[in-house]
mmCIF file of N, CA and C in Angstrom:
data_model
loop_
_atom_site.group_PDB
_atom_site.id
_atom_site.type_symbol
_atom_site.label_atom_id
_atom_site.label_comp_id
_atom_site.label_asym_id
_atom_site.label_seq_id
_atom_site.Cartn_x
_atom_site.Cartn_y
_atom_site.Cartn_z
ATOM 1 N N UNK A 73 0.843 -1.186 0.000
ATOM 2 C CA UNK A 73 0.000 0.000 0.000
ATOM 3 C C UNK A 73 0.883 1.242 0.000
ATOM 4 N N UNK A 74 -0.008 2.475 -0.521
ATOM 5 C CA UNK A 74 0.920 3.121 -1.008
ATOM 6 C C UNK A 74 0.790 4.445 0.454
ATOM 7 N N UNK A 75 1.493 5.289 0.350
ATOM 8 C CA UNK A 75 1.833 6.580 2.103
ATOM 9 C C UNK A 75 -0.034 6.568 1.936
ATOM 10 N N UNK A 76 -0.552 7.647 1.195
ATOM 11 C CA UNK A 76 -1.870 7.747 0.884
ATOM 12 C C UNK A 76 -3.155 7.124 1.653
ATOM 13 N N UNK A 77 -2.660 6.065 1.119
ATOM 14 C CA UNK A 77 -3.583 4.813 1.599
ATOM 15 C C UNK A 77 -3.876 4.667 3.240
ATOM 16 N N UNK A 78 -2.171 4.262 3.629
ATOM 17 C CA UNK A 78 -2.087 4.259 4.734
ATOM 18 C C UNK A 78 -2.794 5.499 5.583
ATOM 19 N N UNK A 79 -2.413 6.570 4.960
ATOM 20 C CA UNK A 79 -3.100 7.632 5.793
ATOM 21 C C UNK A 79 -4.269 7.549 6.244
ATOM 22 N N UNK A 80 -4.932 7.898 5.182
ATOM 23 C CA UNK A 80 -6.451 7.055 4.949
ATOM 24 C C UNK A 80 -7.115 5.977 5.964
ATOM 25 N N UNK A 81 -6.197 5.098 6.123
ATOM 26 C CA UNK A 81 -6.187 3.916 6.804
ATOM 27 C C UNK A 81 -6.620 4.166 8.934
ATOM 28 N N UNK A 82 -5.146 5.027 8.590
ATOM 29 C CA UNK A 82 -4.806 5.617 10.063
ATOM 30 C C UNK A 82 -6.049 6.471 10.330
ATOM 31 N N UNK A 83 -6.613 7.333 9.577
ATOM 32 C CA UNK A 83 -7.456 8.396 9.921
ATOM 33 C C UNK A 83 -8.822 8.071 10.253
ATOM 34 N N UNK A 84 -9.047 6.844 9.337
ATOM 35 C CA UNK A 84 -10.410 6.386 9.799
ATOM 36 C C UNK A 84 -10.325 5.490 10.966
ATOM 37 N N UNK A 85 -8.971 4.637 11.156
ATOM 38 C CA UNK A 85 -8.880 3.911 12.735
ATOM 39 C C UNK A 85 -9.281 5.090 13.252
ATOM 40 N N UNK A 86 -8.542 6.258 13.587
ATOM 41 C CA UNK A 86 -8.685 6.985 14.605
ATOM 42 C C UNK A 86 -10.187 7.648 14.727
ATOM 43 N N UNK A 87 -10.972 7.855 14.052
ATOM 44 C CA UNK A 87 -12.134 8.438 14.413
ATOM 45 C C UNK A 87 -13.263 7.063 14.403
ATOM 46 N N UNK A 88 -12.730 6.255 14.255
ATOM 47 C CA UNK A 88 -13.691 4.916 14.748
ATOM 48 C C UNK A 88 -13.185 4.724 16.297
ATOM 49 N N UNK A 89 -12.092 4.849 16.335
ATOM 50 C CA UNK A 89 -11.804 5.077 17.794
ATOM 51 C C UNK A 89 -11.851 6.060 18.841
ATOM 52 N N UNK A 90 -12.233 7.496 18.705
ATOM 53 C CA UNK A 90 -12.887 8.129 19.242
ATOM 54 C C UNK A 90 -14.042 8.751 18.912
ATOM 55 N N UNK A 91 -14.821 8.086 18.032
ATOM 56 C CA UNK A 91 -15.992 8.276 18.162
ATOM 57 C C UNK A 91 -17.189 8.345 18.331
ATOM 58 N N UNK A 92 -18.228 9.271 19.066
ATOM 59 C CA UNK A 92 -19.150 8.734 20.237
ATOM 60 C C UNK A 92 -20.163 7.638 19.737
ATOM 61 N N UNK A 93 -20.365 6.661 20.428
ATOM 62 C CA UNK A 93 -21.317 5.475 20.490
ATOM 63 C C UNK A 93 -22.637 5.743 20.721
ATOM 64 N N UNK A 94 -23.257 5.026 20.432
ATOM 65 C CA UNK A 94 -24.681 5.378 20.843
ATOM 66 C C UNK A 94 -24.962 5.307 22.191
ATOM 67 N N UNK A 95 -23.954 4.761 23.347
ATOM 68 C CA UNK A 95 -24.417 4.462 24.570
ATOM 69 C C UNK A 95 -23.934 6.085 24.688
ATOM 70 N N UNK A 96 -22.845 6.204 24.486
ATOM 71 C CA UNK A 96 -22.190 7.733 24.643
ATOM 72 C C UNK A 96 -22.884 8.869 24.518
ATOM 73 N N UNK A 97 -23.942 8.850 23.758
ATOM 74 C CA UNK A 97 -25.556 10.049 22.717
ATOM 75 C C UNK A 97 -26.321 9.708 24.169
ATOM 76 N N UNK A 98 -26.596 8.565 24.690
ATOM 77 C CA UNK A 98 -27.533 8.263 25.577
ATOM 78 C C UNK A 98 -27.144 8.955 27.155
ATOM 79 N N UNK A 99 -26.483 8.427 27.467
ATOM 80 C CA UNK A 99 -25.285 9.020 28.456
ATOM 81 C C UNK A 99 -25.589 10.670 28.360
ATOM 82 N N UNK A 100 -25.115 11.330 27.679
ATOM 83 C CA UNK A 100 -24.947 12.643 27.151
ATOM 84 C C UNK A 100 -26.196 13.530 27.006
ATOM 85 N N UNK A 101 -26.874 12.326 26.441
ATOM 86 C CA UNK A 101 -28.272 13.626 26.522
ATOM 87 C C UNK A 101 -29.169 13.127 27.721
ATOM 88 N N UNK A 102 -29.018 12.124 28.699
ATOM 89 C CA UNK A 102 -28.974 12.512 30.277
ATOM 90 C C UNK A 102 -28.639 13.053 30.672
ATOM 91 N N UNK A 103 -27.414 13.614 30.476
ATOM 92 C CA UNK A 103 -26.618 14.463 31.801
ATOM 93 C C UNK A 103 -27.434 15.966 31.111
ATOM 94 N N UNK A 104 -27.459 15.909 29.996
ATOM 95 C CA UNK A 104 -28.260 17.140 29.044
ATOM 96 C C UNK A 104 -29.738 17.621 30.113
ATOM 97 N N UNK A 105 -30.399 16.366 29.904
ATOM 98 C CA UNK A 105 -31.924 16.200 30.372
ATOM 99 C C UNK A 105 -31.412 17.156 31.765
ATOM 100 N N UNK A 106 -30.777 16.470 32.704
ATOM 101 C CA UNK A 106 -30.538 16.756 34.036
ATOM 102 C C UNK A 106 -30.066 18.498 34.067
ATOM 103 N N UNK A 107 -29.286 18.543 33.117
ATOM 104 C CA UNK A 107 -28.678 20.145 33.312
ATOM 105 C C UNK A 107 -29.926 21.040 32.897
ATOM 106 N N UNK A 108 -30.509 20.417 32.149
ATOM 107 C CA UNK A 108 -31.714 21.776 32.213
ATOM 108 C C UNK A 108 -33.185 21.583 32.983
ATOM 109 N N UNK A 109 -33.096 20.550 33.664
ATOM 110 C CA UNK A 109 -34.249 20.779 34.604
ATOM 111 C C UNK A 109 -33.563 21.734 35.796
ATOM 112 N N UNK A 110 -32.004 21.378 36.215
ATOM 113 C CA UNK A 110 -31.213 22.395 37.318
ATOM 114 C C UNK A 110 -30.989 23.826 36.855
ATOM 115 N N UNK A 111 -31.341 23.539 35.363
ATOM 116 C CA UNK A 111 -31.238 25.544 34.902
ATOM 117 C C UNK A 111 -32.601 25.875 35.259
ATOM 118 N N UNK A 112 -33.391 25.119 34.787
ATOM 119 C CA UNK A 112 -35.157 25.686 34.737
ATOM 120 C C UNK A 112 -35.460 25.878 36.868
ATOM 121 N N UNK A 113 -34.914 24.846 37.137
ATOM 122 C CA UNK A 113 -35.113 25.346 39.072
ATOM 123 C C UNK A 113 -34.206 26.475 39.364
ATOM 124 N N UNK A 114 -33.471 26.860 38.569
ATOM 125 C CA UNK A 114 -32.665 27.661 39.165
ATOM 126 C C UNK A 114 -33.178 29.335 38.631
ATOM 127 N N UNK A 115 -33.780 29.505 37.893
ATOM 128 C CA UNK A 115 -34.654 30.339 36.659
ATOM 129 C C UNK A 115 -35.294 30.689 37.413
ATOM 130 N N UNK A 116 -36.430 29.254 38.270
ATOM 131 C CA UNK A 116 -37.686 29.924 38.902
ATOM 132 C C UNK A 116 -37.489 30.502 40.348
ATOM 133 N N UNK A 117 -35.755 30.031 40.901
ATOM 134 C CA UNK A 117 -35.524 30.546 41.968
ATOM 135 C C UNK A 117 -34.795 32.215 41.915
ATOM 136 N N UNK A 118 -34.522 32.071 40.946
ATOM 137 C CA UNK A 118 -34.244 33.794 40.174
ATOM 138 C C UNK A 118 -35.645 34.570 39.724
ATOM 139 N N UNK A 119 -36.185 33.906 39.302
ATOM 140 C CA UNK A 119 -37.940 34.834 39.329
ATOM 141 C C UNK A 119 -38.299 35.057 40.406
ATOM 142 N N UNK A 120 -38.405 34.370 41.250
ATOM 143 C CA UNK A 120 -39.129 34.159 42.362
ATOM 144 C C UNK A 120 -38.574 35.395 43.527
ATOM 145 N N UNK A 121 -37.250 35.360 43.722
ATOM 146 C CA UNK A 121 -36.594 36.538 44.117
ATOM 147 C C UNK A 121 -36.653 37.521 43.823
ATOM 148 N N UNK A 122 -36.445 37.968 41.957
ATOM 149 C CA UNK A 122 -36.783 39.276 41.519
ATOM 150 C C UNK A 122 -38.421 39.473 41.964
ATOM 151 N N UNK A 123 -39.209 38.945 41.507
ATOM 152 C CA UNK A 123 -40.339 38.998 42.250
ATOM 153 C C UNK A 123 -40.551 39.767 43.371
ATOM 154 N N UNK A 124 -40.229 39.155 44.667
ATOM 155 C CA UNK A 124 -39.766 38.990 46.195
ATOM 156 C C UNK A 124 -39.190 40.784 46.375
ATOM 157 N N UNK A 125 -38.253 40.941 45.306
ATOM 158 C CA UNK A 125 -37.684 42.449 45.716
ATOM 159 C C UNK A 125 -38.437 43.135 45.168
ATOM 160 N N UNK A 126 -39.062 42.744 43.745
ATOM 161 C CA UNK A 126 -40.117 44.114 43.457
ATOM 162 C C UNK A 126 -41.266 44.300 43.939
ATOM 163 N N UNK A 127 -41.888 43.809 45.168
ATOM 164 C CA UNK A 127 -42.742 43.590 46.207
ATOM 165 C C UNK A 127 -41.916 44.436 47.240
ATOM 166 N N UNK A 128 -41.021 44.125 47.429
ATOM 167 C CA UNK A 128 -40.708 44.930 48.901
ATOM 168 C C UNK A 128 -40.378 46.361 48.459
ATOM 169 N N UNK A 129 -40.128 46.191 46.949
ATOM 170 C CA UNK A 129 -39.627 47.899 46.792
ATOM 171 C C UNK A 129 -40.881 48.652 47.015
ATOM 172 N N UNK A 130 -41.941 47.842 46.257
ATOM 173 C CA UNK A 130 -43.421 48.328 46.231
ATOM 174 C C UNK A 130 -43.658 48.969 47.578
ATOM 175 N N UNK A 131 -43.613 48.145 48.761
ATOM 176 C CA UNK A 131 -44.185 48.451 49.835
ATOM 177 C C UNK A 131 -43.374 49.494 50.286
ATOM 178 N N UNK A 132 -41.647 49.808 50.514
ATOM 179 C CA UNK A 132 -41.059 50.590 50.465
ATOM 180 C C UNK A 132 -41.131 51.616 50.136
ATOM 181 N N UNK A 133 -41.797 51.934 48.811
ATOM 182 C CA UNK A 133 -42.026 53.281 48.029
ATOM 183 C C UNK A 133 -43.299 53.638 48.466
ATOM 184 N N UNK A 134 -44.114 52.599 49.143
ATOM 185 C CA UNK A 134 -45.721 53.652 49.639
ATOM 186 C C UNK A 134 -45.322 53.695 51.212
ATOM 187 N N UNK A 135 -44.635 53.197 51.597
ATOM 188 C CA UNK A 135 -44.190 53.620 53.259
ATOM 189 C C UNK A 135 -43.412 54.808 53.296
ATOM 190 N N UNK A 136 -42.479 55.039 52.287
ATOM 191 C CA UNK A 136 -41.230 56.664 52.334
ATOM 192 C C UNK A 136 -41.932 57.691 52.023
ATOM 193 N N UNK A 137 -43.044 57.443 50.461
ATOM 194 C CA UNK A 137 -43.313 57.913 50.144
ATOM 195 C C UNK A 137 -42.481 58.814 48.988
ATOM 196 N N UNK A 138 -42.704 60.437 49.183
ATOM 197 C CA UNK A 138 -41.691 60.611 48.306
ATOM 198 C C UNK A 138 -40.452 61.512 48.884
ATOM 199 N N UNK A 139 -40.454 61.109 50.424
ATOM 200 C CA UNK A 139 -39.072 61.419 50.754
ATOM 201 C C UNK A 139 -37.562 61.722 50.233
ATOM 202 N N UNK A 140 -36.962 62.791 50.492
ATOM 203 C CA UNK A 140 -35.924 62.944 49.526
ATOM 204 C C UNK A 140 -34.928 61.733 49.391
ATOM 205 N N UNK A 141 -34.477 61.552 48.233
ATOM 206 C CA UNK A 141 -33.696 60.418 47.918
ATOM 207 C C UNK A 141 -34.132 59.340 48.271
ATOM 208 N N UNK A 142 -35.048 58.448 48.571
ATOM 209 C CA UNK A 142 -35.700 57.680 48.520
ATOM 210 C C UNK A 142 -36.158 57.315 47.306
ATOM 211 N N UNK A 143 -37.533 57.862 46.750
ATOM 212 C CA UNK A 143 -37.854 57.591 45.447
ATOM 213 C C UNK A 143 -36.689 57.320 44.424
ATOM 214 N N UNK A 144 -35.448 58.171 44.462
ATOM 215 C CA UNK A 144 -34.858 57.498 43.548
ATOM 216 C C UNK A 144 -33.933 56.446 43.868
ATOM 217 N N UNK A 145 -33.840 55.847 44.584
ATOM 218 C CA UNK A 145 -32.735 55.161 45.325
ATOM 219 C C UNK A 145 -33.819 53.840 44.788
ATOM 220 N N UNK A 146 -35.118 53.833 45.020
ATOM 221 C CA UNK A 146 -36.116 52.660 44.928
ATOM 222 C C UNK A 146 -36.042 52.839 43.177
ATOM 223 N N UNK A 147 -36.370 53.810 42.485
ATOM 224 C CA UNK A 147 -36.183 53.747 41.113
ATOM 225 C C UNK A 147 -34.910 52.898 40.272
ATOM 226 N N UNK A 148 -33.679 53.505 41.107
ATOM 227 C CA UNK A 148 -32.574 52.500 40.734
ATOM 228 C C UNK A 148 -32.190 51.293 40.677
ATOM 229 N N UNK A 149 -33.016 50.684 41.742
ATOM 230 C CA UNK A 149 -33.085 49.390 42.085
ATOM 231 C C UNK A 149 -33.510 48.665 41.522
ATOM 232 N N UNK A 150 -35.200 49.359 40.939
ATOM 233 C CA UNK A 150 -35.761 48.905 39.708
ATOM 234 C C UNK A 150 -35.097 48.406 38.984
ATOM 235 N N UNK A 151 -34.123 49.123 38.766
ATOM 236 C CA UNK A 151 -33.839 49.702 36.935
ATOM 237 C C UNK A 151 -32.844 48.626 36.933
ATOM 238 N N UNK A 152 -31.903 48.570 38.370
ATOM 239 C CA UNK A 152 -31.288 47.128 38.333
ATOM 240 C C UNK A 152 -32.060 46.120 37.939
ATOM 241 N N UNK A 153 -33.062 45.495 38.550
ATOM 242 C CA UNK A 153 -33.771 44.422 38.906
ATOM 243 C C UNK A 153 -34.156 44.083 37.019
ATOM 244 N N UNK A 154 -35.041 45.285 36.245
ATOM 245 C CA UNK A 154 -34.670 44.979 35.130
ATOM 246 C C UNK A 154 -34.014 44.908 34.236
ATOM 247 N N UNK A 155 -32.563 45.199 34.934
ATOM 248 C CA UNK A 155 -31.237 44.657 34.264
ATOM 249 C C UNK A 155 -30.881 43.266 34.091
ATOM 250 N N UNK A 156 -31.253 42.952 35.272
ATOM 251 C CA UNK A 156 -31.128 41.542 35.743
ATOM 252 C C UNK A 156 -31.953 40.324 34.945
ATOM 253 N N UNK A 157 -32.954 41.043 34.851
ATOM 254 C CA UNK A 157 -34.625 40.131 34.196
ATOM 255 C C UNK A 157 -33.904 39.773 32.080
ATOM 256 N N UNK A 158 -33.682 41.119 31.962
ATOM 257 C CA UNK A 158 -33.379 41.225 30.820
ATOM 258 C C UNK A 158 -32.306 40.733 30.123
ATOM 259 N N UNK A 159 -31.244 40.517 30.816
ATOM 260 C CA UNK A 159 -29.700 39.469 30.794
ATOM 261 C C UNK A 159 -30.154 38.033 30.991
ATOM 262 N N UNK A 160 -31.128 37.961 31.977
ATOM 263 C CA UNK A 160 -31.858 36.312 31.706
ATOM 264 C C UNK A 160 -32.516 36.247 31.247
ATOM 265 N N UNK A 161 -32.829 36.822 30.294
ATOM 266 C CA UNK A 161 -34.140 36.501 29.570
ATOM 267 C C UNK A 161 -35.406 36.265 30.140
ATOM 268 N N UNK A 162 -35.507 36.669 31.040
ATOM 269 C CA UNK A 162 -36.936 36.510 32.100
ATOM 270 C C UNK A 162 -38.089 37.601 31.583
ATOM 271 N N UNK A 163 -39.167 36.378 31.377
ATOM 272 C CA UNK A 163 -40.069 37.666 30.827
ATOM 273 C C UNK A 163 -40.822 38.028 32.369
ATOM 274 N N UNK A 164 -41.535 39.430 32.230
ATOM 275 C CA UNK A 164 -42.106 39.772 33.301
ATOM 276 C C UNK A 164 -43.460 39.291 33.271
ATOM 277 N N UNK A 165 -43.849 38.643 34.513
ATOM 278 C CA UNK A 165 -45.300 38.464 34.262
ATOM 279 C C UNK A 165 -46.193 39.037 35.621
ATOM 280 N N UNK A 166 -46.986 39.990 35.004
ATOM 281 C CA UNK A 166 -48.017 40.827 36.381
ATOM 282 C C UNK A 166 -48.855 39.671 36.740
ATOM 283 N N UNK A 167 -48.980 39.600 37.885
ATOM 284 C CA UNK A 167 -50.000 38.546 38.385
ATOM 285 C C UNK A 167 -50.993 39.598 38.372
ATOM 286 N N UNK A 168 -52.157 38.880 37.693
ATOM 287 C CA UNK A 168 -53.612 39.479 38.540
ATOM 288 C C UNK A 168 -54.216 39.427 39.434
#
């Protein structure tokens, strides 16, 4: 056989030899399955918080009222909070 060949030869050993199996696809898109049910709990524990603070700002801003620097100190916070929403992609949802 001629260099060529051999190459040929060598190149397909090697990617028959590292390449993924079907147990390997199975394997893989478990650990897959698993990583995004721990993103999706971890999502609703990040909603759930932003939530949690835009409730307390709420109550905050009708207890100060419109005390100096207050209102905006609670405005900023906002403006964080939908910084935050918007980098995760979190849509807002008003409860009724």
């Amino acid at each position: 056989m001629d260099k060529n060949t051999n190459d040929i030869i060598d190149s397909l050993a090697f990617i028959r030899d590292h390449m993924a199996a079907k147990d390997d696809i199975t394997a893989l898109r478990g650990e897959l399955d698993l990583f995004r049910a721990e993103t999706a709990i971890n999502f609703q524990s990040l909603r759930a918080e932003l939530i949690d603070i835009r409730e307390r700002l709420d109550a905050l801003e009708e207890s100060v009222g419109n005390m100096k620097g207050y209102a905006r100190e609670i405005d900023e916070l906002r403006a964080r909070a939908n910084a935050i929403e918007q980098h995760l992609g979190l849509d807002r949802k008003i409860a009724a």
